[in-house]
Amino acid sequence: MPFLGQDWRSPGWSWIKTEDGWKRFEYFSHNLGDNINELGLEELDNDNKGNVYVGDVCEVAAKKRKKDFFNNNTKSQFLFQERWIYVQKESTRERHGYCTLGEAFNRLDFSSAIQDVRRFNYVVKLLQLIAKSQLTSLSGAAQKNYFNVLEKIVRKVLDDHQNPRLIKALLHDLSSTLCILIREVGKSVLVGNINIWVCRLETILIWQQQLNNLQIPKQLSNGMTLSDLPLHMQNNILYKFTDACDIINLGQATPTLHVLSEDRQLWKKLCQFHFAEKQFCRHLILSEKGHVDWKLMFFTLQKYYPQREQYGDTLQFCRHCSILFWNDRHLALIFKDSGHPCTANDPDSCLTPVSPQHFIDLFKF
């Protein structure tokens, strides 16, 4: 069956499935198409030098303007993002080629994931790991999508005043990587023009300045506050934290929370959550009274060992289908949807949570 398109050698149109059936995927807005169709038609008709020649000229001009618009509009996303992708590491008789890190980053919907509070930290950590080691491996389209997602994250933090510390750490690592790449241009593979990377670095510096000047307004509330809760409830809230910086910052709010945040059992639980007992024995720190100083021990251990990562929601990898996807728990509970077209008898038994580092390791060939 031949492909349907403007040229029999072309791959044809791109189609998407909707509730009303299959529809052709439009890459450009209707306003752009209207402007292109108006390109010199009156002048060409007045010449009356042949309808075929006029049609060819208009078609070439229209394609050229579409291509220029696509290349110059750097902030628009013409990527069809999906809920799942097939992770292919080698060519087979059925499938040729393989899936790259940039292709996976483009096709999985990370722009919507940052709007979910359960996935926000996960996406930020993934961007941070890419900034440290995998930035040069991304294609031009993947780099453009990377900075588009990063811009949305920064705008979100500036608007809702949540998680500024995470974004500051991300921008610090990214700016350090860009400074090294720009300084050593020619020694490393850098996709794109050097001027584009310089502009990106300047944009990152502006974002860092905006975050440093961020002033979180004081919440005015006439209802119950955290200080009004009983001591045991405040203590239980502190025991739910897994980040040492959050415990210290909360302890600076009131004198009562400061006393609770210095509890030895609290820091002992935190050490046991992030590190193994064998690691405790190698770095025992005793106080003047002969007791173990768990707070000082925690900050000592984090210099030598990585902390345990915990996320509200992560990407899932199906070992049976080799498919990477976002799992919507609401759809899974209501419609028993596995999140991808799985052929296994028990799809849930084949799923593996994918950490940010595991996501990058999947595409190391």
XYZ file of N, CA and C in Angstrom, residues 158-319:
486
model
N 9.076 30.215 41.357
C 8.925 31.649 41.610
C 7.481 32.036 41.895
N 6.532 31.260 41.366
C 5.122 31.578 41.570
C 4.577 31.025 42.885
N 4.896 29.744 43.184
C 4.297 29.138 44.378
C 5.233 29.110 45.581
N 6.517 29.529 45.398
C 7.483 29.650 46.499
C 7.760 28.311 47.189
N 7.709 27.218 46.449
C 7.970 25.908 47.016
C 9.206 25.285 46.379
N 9.999 24.599 47.222
C 11.213 23.883 46.791
C 12.268 24.778 46.139
N 12.523 25.983 46.640
C 13.579 26.801 46.017
C 14.974 26.215 46.234
N 15.169 25.505 47.347
C 16.507 24.956 47.629
C 16.911 23.900 46.599
N 15.947 23.064 46.189
C 16.245 22.044 45.178
C 16.643 22.680 43.850
N 15.927 23.730 43.450
C 16.198 24.357 42.153
C 17.517 25.122 42.190
N 17.851 25.698 43.330
C 19.150 26.369 43.440
C 20.292 25.381 43.249
N 20.165 24.194 43.841
C 21.204 23.173 43.669
C 21.281 22.712 42.216
N 20.122 22.568 41.551
C 20.100 22.166 40.145
C 20.770 23.208 39.268
N 20.434 24.474 39.445
C 21.019 25.533 38.627
C 22.509 25.698 38.908
N 22.931 25.449 40.151
C 24.358 25.542 40.476
C 25.150 24.477 39.724
N 24.658 23.239 39.721
C 25.351 22.172 38.996
C 25.328 22.417 37.490
N 24.207 22.908 36.986
C 24.100 23.149 35.550
C 25.019 24.282 35.109
N 25.078 25.361 35.880
C 25.959 26.469 35.514
C 27.425 26.061 35.579
N 27.792 25.225 36.554
C 29.174 24.743 36.638
C 29.541 23.908 35.424
N 28.602 23.041 34.998
C 28.862 22.217 33.808
C 28.996 23.065 32.559
N 28.120 24.063 32.395
C 28.174 24.922 31.207
C 29.454 25.751 31.179
N 29.912 26.218 32.338
C 31.162 26.988 32.377
C 32.335 26.145 31.904
N 32.361 24.877 32.319
C 33.451 23.985 31.898
C 33.362 23.700 30.409
N 32.159 23.443 29.899
C 31.992 23.134 28.481
C 32.354 24.330 27.601
N 31.935 25.526 28.009
C 32.240 26.717 27.208
C 33.733 27.036 27.261
N 34.345 26.839 28.429
C 35.774 27.114 28.563
C 36.608 26.135 27.753
N 36.171 24.892 27.659
C 36.925 23.864 26.945
C 36.289 23.547 25.600
N 35.689 24.536 24.953
C 35.075 24.302 23.656
C 36.139 23.868 22.659
N 35.838 22.857 21.891
C 36.795 22.258 20.964
C 37.387 20.979 21.502
N 37.513 20.867 22.833
C 38.039 19.641 23.441
C 36.926 18.621 23.691
N 35.682 19.082 23.854
C 34.548 18.202 24.086
C 33.507 18.418 23.001
N 32.682 17.387 22.802
C 31.631 17.463 21.795
C 30.490 18.302 22.345
N 30.209 19.430 21.705
C 29.179 20.352 22.145
C 28.207 20.562 20.993
N 27.009 20.002 21.115
C 26.017 20.099 20.055
C 25.424 21.492 20.053
N 25.490 22.176 18.910
C 24.933 23.516 18.803
C 26.012 24.583 18.762
N 25.585 25.791 18.428
C 26.493 26.924 18.338
C 26.929 27.374 19.727
N 28.181 27.831 19.840
C 28.710 28.270 21.125
C 27.933 29.467 21.661
N 27.431 30.323 20.757
C 26.667 31.488 21.199
C 25.359 31.084 21.876
N 24.763 29.968 21.434
C 23.532 29.486 22.066
C 23.811 29.067 23.502
N 24.942 28.384 23.708
C 25.284 27.930 25.062
C 25.619 29.117 25.968
N 26.232 30.148 25.417
C 26.524 31.340 26.213
C 25.220 32.021 26.640
N 24.250 32.090 25.721
C 22.954 32.680 26.070
C 22.243 31.852 27.133
N 22.369 30.528 27.038
C 21.747 29.668 28.046
C 22.388 29.879 29.414
N 23.703 30.034 29.433
C 24.383 30.286 30.695
C 23.950 31.625 31.294
N 23.809 32.637 30.465
C 23.348 33.937 30.959
C 21.924 33.837 31.517
N 21.075 33.037 30.862
C 19.712 32.846 31.362
C 19.717 32.157 32.722
N 20.595 31.175 32.887
C 20.693 30.463 34.166
C 21.152 31.410 35.268
N 22.095 32.276 34.964
C 22.557 33.251 35.963
C 21.432 34.205 36.370
N 20.577 34.568 35.406
C 19.426 35.422 35.729
C 18.457 34.679 36.646
N 18.207 33.396 36.342
C 17.334 32.601 37.203
C 17.906 32.485 38.619
N 19.203 32.283 38.726
C 19.819 32.185 40.045
C 19.642 33.483 40.833
N 19.777 34.611 40.147
C 19.591 35.898 40.818
C 18.145 36.072 41.280
N 17.195 35.632 40.455
C 15.791 35.742 40.832
C 15.466 34.870 42.038
N 16.044 33.677 42.090
C 15.800 32.799 43.232
C 16.460 33.327 44.500
N 17.638 33.936 44.347
C 18.300 34.507 45.525
C 17.523 35.698 46.086
N 16.832 36.418 45.216
C 16.043 37.575 45.660
C 14.609 37.207 46.029
N 14.307 35.909 46.003
C 12.946 35.469 46.282
C 12.589 35.719 47.747
N 11.507 36.428 47.960
C 11.015 36.718 49.308
C 9.688 35.995 49.498
N 9.677 35.053 50.448
C 8.456 34.300 50.717
C 7.589 35.099 51.683
N 6.390 35.491 51.285
C 5.544 36.321 52.170
C 5.079 35.535 53.394
N 4.897 36.239 54.482
C 4.445 35.623 55.717
C 2.960 35.303 55.617
N 2.637 34.072 56.009
C 1.251 33.633 55.930
C 0.451 34.218 57.095
N -0.597 34.946 56.772
C -1.479 35.526 57.785
C -2.714 34.649 57.920
N -2.835 33.999 59.067
C -3.951 33.091 59.288
C -4.470 33.258 60.708
N -5.777 33.291 60.828
C -6.412 33.394 62.133
C -6.758 32.038 62.731
N -6.519 30.963 61.974
C -6.833 29.627 62.456
C -5.691 29.013 63.242
N -5.750 27.709 63.377
C -4.742 26.983 64.135
C -3.441 26.897 63.346
N -2.331 27.072 64.031
C -0.999 26.977 63.424
C -0.276 25.758 63.964
N 0.932 25.540 63.442
C 1.728 24.396 63.886
C 2.084 24.501 65.368
N 2.311 25.707 65.852
C 2.678 25.896 67.257
C 1.530 25.588 68.203
N 0.299 25.623 67.714
C -0.857 25.352 68.562
C -1.089 23.864 68.790
N -0.416 23.022 68.035
C -0.598 21.575 68.186
C 0.088 21.087 69.459
N -0.366 19.979 70.024
C 0.329 19.395 71.183
C 1.754 18.990 70.837
N 2.589 18.872 71.868
C 4.008 18.572 71.636
C 4.201 17.224 70.959
N 3.422 16.234 71.335
C 3.626 14.915 70.737
C 3.257 14.921 69.246
N 2.303 15.759 68.846
C 1.958 15.844 67.436
C 3.041 16.584 66.647
N 3.603 17.640 67.219
C 4.717 18.330 66.575
C 5.915 17.390 66.432
N 6.138 16.586 67.467
C 7.245 15.637 67.420
C 7.018 14.567 66.348
N 5.783 14.111 66.199
C 5.465 13.114 65.174
C 5.673 13.685 63.766
N 5.378 14.962 63.587
C 5.595 15.601 62.288
C 7.084 15.628 61.953
N 7.915 15.937 62.931
C 9.365 15.950 62.698
C 9.885 14.567 62.346
N 9.314 13.529 62.930
C 9.760 12.164 62.655
C 9.387 11.697 61.252
N 8.487 12.410 60.590
C 8.113 12.055 59.214
C 9.093 12.618 58.188
N 9.957 13.542 58.585
C 10.893 14.166 57.652
C 12.039 13.214 57.340
N 12.492 13.236 56.099
C 13.648 12.439 55.683
C 14.805 13.314 55.224
N 14.619 14.640 55.249
C 15.655 15.583 54.826
C 16.159 16.335 56.054
N 17.458 16.275 56.303
C 18.043 16.927 57.476
C 17.888 18.436 57.416
N 17.992 19.018 56.218
C 17.856 20.475 56.088
C 16.446 20.934 56.445
N 15.442 20.123 56.125
C 14.071 20.482 56.484
C 13.887 20.470 57.999
N 14.518 19.513 58.682
C 14.417 19.452 60.143
C 15.066 20.681 60.771
N 16.236 21.058 60.267
C 16.942 22.219 60.823
C 16.157 23.508 60.563
N 15.629 23.656 59.347
C 14.867 24.870 59.027
C 13.595 24.969 59.859
N 12.907 23.845 60.057
C 11.706 23.882 60.872
C 12.048 24.174 62.333
N 13.212 23.710 62.792
C 13.621 23.977 64.160
C 13.911 25.442 64.427
N 14.110 26.229 63.383
C 14.365 27.657 63.550
C 13.080 28.483 63.635
N 11.920 27.821 63.493
C 10.649 28.559 63.489
C 10.275 29.035 64.888
N 10.333 28.134 65.868
C 9.958 28.480 67.241
C 10.944 27.833 68.205
N 11.058 28.349 69.430
C 11.936 27.721 70.432
C 11.536 26.283 70.747
N 10.243 26.001 70.751
C 9.790 24.637 71.043
C 10.230 23.668 69.948
N 10.050 24.061 68.681
C 10.481 23.202 67.579
C 11.997 23.048 67.555
N 12.728 24.051 68.021
C 14.182 23.943 68.072
C 14.607 22.850 69.050
N 13.940 22.797 70.199
C 14.253 21.751 71.178
C 13.915 20.375 70.614
N 12.760 20.259 69.973
C 12.360 18.973 69.392
C 13.276 18.540 68.261
N 13.793 19.498 67.487
C 14.667 19.155 66.362
C 16.048 18.703 66.805
N 16.415 18.937 68.062
C 17.724 18.503 68.573
C 17.639 17.166 69.296
N 16.518 16.502 69.222
C 16.339 15.217 69.899
C 17.286 14.166 69.320
N 17.984 13.426 70.200
C 18.940 12.414 69.758
C 18.243 11.276 69.028
N 17.062 10.859 69.504
C 16.346 9.761 68.862
C 15.881 10.136 67.449
N 15.563 11.409 67.256
C 15.160 11.868 65.922
C 16.294 11.692 64.926
N 17.502 12.103 65.296
C 18.651 11.985 64.392
C 19.119 10.541 64.267
N 18.882 9.743 65.296
C 19.209 8.314 65.195
C 18.317 7.644 64.158
N 17.021 7.948 64.197
C 16.094 7.402 63.204
C 16.471 7.847 61.797
N 16.917 9.084 61.678
C 17.310 9.595 60.361
C 18.550 8.874 59.845
N 19.504 8.607 60.733
C 20.705 7.856 60.330
C 20.349 6.436 59.924
N 19.455 5.801 60.667
C 19.053 4.438 60.344
C 18.266 4.370 59.045
N 17.568 5.446 58.690
C 16.807 5.469 57.439
C 17.723 5.568 56.222
N 18.781 6.362 56.324
C 19.624 6.637 55.155
C 20.846 5.719 55.046
N 21.330 5.194 56.158
C 22.604 4.471 56.139
C 22.461 3.111 56.818
N 23.411 2.226 56.517
C 23.418 0.871 57.088
C 24.200 0.849 58.393
N 23.980 -0.219 59.183
C 24.633 -0.316 60.488
C 26.149 -0.476 60.348
N 26.603 -1.135 59.282
C 28.052 -1.288 59.082
C 28.721 0.069 58.889
N 28.003 0.991 58.293
C 28.558 2.330 58.092
C 28.615 3.101 59.403
N 27.701 2.792 60.351
C 27.748 3.446 61.659
C 29.054 3.120 62.375
N 29.437 1.832 62.345
C 30.601 1.384 63.120
C 31.897 2.036 62.649
N 31.948 2.401 61.387
C 33.185 2.991 60.856
C 33.333 4.462 61.229
N 32.240 5.110 61.579
C 32.301 6.549 61.837
C 31.555 6.896 63.124
N 31.836 6.187 64.193
C 31.214 6.487 65.484
C 31.772 7.791 66.054
N 30.881 8.668 66.470
C 31.264 9.953 67.056
C 30.588 10.067 68.417
N 31.373 10.200 69.457
C 30.853 10.279 70.818
C 30.903 11.708 71.321
N 29.912 12.053 72.139
C 29.871 13.376 72.756
C 30.727 13.379 74.026
N 30.760 14.515 74.705
C 31.555 14.625 75.932
C 31.022 13.729 77.040
N 29.720 13.436 77.020
C 29.128 12.577 78.041
C 29.236 11.098 77.690
N 29.858 10.780 76.567
C 30.023 9.377 76.176
C 28.896 8.821 75.344
N 27.908 9.639 74.982
C 26.810 9.193 74.129
C 27.157 9.440 72.657
N 26.482 8.692 71.809
C 26.688 8.859 70.369
C 26.019 10.158 69.917
N 26.770 11.007 69.257
C 26.233 12.258 68.717
C 25.662 11.965 67.332
N 24.354 11.616 67.290
C 23.735 11.169 66.045
C 23.618 12.288 65.015
N 23.429 13.511 65.453
C 23.317 14.621 64.503
C 24.641 14.855 63.785
N 25.712 14.936 64.546
C 27.024 15.122 63.931
C 27.413 13.907 63.109
N 26.973 12.748 63.560
C 27.282 11.516 62.837
C 26.566 11.471 61.486
N 25.346 12.002 61.428
C 24.616 12.019 60.164
C 25.364 12.848 59.122
N 25.787 14.058 59.488
C 26.472 14.924 58.528
C 27.856 14.386 58.166
N 28.425 13.571 59.037
C 29.692 12.917 58.696
C 29.474 11.780 57.707
N 28.421 11.000 57.926
C 28.145 9.869 57.046
C 27.762 10.308 55.635
N 27.060 11.425 55.521
C 26.627 11.862 54.195
C 27.792 12.333 53.319
N 28.955 12.577 53.935
C 30.141 12.926 53.151
C 30.754 11.709 52.466
N 30.492 10.529 53.045
C 31.123 9.308 52.528
C 30.159 8.401 51.774
N 28.869 8.467 52.084
C 27.907 7.537 51.496
C 26.709 8.305 50.941
N 26.108 7.796 49.867
C 24.910 8.460 49.318
C 23.706 8.229 50.210
N 22.823 9.208 50.252
C 21.610 9.089 51.041
C 20.544 8.308 50.276
N 19.658 7.724 51.020
C 18.566 6.964 50.425
C 17.586 7.919 49.759
N 17.217 7.621 48.519
C 16.303 8.470 47.769
C 14.872 7.991 47.956
N 13.980 8.934 48.086
C 12.563 8.620 48.282
C 11.726 9.599 47.471
N 10.829 9.057 46.631
C 9.994 9.882 45.769
C 8.546 9.429 45.891
N 7.638 10.395 45.739
C 6.223 10.069 45.803
C 5.765 9.214 44.642
N 6.337 9.429 43.457
C 5.977 8.662 42.267
C 7.168 8.677 41.324
N 7.388 7.576 40.635
C 8.520 7.447 39.717
C 8.053 6.831 38.404
N 8.934 6.847 37.428
C 8.708 6.081 36.207
C 8.766 4.589 36.532
N 8.027 3.817 35.751
C 8.002 2.362 35.927
C 8.575 1.688 34.680
N 9.276 0.568 34.903
C 9.835 -0.197 33.784
C 9.262 -1.605 33.822
N 8.656 -2.030 32.720
C 8.094 -3.373 32.605
C 9.171 -4.310 32.052
N 9.577 -5.272 32.851
C 10.615 -6.208 32.423
C 10.111 -7.144 31.329
